[in-house]
CSV table of C-alpha atoms in Angstrom, one decimal:
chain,number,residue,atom,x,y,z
A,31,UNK,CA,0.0,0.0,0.0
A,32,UNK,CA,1.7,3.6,-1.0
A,33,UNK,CA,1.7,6.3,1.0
A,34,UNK,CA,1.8,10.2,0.1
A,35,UNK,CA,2.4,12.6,2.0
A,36,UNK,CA,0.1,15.8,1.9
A,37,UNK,CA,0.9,19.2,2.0
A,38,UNK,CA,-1.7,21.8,3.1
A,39,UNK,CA,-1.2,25.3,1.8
A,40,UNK,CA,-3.2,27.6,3.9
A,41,UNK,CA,-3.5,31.1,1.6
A,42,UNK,CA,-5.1,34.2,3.3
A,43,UNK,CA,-3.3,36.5,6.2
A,44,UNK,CA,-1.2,35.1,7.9
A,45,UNK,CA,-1.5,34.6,11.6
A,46,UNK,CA,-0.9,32.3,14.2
A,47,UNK,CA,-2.4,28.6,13.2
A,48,UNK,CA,-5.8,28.4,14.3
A,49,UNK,CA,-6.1,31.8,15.5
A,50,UNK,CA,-8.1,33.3,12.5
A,51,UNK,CA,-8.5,36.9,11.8
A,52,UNK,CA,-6.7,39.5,14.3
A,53,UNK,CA,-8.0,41.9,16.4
A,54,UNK,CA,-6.4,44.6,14.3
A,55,UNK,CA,-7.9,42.8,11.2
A,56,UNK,CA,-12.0,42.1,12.7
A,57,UNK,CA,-11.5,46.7,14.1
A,58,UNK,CA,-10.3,47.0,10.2
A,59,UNK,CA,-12.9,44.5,8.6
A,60,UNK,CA,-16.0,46.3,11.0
A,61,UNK,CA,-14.8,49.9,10.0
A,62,UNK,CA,-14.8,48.9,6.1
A,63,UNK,CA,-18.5,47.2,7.0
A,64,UNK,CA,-19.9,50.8,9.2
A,65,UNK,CA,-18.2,53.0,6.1
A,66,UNK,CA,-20.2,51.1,3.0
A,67,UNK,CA,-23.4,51.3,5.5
A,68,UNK,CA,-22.8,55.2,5.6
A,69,UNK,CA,-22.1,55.4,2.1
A,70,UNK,CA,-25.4,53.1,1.0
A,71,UNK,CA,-27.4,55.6,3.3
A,72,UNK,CA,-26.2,58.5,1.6
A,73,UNK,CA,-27.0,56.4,-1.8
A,74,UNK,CA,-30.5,56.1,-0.5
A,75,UNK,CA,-31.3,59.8,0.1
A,76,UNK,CA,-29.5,60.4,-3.1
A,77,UNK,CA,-31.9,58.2,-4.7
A,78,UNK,CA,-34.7,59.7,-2.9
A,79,UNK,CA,-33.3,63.6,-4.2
A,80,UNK,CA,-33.2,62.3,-7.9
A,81,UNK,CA,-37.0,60.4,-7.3
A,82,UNK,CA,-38.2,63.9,-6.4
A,83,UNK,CA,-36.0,65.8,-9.0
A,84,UNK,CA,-37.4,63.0,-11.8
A,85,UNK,CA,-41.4,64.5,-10.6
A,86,UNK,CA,-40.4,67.9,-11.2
A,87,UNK,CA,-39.0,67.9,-14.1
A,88,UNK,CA,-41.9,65.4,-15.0
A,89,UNK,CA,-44.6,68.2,-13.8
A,90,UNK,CA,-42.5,71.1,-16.2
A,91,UNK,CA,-42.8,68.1,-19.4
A,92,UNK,CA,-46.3,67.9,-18.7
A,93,UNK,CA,-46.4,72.0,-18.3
A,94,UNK,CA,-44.9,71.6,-22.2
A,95,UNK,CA,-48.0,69.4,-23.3
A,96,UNK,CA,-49.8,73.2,-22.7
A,97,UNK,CA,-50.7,75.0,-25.8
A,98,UNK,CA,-52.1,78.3,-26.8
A,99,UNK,CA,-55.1,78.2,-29.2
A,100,UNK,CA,-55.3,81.6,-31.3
A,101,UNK,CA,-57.9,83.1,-33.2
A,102,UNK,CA,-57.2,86.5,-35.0
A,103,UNK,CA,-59.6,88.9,-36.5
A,104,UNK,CA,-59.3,91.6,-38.5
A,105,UNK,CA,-62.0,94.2,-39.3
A,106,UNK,CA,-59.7,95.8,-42.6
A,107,UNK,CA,-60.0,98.8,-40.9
A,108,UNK,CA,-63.9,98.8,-40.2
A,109,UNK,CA,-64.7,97.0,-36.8
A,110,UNK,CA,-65.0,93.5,-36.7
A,111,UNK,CA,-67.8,92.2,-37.9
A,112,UNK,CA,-70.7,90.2,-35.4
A,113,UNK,CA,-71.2,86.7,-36.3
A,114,UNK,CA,-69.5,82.7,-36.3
A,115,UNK,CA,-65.6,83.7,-37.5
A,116,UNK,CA,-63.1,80.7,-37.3
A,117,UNK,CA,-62.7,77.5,-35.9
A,118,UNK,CA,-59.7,75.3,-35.5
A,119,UNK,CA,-59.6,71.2,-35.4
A,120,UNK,CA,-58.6,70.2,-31.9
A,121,UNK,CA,-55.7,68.4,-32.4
A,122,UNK,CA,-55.9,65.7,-29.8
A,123,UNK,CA,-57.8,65.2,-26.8
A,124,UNK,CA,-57.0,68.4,-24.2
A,125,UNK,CA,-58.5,69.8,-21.1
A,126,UNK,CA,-59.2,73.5,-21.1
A,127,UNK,CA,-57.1,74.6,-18.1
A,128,UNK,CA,-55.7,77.8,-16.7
A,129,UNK,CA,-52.0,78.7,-17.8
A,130,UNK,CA,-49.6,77.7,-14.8
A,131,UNK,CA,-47.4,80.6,-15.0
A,132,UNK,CA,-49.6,83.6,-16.7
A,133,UNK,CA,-52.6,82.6,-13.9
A,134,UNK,CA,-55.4,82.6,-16.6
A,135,UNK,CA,-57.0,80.0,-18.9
A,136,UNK,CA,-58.3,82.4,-21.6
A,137,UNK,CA,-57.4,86.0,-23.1
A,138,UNK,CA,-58.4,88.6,-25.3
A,139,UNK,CA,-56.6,91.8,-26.8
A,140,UNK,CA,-58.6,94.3,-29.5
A,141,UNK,CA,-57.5,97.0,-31.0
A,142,UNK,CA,-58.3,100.2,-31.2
A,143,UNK,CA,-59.6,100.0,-27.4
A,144,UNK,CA,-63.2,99.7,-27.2
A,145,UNK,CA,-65.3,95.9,-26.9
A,146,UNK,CA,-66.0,92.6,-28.1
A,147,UNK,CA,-67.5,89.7,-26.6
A,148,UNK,CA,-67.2,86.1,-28.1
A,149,UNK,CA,-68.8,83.2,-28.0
A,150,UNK,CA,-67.3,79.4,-28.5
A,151,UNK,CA,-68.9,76.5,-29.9
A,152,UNK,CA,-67.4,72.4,-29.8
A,153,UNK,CA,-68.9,69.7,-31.9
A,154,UNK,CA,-67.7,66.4,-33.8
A,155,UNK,CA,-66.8,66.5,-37.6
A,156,UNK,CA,-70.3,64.9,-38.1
A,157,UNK,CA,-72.2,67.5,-36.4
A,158,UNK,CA,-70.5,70.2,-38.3
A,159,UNK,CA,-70.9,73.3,-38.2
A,160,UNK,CA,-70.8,73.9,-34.2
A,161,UNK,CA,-73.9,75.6,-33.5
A,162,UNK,CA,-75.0,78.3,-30.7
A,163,UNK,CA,-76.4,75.0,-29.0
A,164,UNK,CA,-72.7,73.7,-28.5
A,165,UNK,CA,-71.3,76.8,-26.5
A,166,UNK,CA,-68.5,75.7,-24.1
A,167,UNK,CA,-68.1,79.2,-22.6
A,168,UNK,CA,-70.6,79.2,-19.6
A,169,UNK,CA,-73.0,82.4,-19.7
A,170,UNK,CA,-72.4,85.4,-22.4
A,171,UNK,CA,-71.9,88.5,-20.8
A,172,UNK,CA,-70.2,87.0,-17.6
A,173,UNK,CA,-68.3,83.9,-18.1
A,174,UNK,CA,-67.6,83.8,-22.1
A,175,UNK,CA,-64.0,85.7,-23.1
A,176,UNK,CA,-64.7,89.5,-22.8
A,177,UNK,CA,-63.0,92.8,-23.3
A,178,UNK,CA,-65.2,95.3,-22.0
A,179,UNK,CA,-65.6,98.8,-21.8
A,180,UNK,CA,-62.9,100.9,-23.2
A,181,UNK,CA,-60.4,98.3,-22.4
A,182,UNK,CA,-57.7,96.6,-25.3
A,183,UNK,CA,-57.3,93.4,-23.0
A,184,UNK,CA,-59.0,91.0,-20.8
A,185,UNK,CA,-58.6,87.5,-19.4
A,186,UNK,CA,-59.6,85.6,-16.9
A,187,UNK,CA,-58.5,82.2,-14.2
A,188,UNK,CA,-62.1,81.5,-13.7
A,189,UNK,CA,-63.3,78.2,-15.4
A,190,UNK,CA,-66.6,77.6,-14.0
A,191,UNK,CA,-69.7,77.1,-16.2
A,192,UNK,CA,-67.1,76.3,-19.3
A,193,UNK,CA,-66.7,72.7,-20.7
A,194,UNK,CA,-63.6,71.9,-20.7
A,195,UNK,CA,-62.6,68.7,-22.2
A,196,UNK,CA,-62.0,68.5,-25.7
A,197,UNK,CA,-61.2,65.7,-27.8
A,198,UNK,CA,-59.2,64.9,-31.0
A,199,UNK,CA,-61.2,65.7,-34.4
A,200,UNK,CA,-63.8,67.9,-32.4
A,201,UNK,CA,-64.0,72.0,-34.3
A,202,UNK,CA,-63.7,74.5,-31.9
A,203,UNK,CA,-65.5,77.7,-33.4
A,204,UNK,CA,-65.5,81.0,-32.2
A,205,UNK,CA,-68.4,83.3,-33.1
A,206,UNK,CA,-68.1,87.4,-32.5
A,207,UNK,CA,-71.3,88.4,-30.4
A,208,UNK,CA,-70.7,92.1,-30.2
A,209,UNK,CA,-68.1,94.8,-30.7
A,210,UNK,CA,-67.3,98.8,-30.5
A,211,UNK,CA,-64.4,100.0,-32.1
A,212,UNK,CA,-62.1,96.7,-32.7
A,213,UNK,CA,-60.5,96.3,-35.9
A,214,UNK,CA,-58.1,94.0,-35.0
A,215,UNK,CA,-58.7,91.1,-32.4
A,216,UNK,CA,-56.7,88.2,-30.7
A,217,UNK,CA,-58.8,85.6,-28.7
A,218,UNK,CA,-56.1,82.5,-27.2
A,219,UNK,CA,-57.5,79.6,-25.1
A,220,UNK,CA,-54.8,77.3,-23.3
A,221,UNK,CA,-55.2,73.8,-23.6
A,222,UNK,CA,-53.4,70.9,-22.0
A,223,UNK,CA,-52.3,67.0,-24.0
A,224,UNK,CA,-54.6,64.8,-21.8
């Protein structure tokens, strides 16, 4: 029967047989272990930073979804006539909502300074033309886009009494109810992507 002889190799840190780790090495070793705990806490709040940083910047992208809808009129000179104007296709489904930074959700500028009232009307392409029956703009005289007086501007924050969701394919029309001395006229809506 042969015989070998064996040779263990023991690789690692050396240290007295059998004694294991030292002292000086388990201090070392629990240091490294209470540093990488710090440094995953800091990771979490870092995480939690760019989590709040990532909604932010996600409420300014939806901000950028926002739209102005413009209607201009222009009397040639002679004030604007009374009567349905324009319209414009919505282009996708949108929620009439007031601007976040100009504080308003609709405005109107005339020139020369005098007044105009308008009135807005939403139907489908197979309902076309928008009729009277359709407004969106609450009560005329009160909650529908205004300048009045001897004003060249208006606006307003105020949504109630308007409809305000719109969808794709719909016409939005604007129809002029009454004016004194307006030549020129800008009505703008804001919409928001929904």
């Amino acid at each position: 029967m042969a015989t070998s002889n064996v040779e263990v190799v023991y690789v690692g840190v050396p240290g007295p047989p059998g004694a294991g780790i030292t002292s000086g090495e388990l201090s070392s070793i629990q240091g490294d272990i209470s540093s990488l705990q710090s440094d995953m806490s800091t990771a979490q709040s870092d995480i939690s930073t760019a989590q709040g940083d990532i909604s932010a910047l996600q409420g300014e992208v939806d901000d950028l979804a926002g739209v102005w809808l413009n209607w201009s009129f222009d009397g040639g000179g002679s004030a604007i006539s009374v009567g349905a104007k324009q319209w414009v296709t919505i282009p996708y489904d949108c929620t009439i909502t007031v601007h976040p930074v100009d504080n308003r959700f609709w405005q109107a500028t005339i020139d020369p300074a005098g007044a105009i009232s308008f009135d807005l009307w939403v139907d489908s392409y197979a309902n076309f033309p928008p009729t009277s029956g359709d407004r969106i703009c609450g009560t005329l005289g009160s909650q529908n886009p205004r300048v009045t007086a001897t004003n060249a501007r208006n606006s307003s924050s105020n949504t109630s009494g308007w409809t305000l969701a719109l969808v794709g394919g719909q016409y939005l029309w604007v129809s002029v109810v009454s004016v004194t001395n307006a030549t020129f006229a800008n009505l703008a809506v804001y919409v928001v992507r929904s």
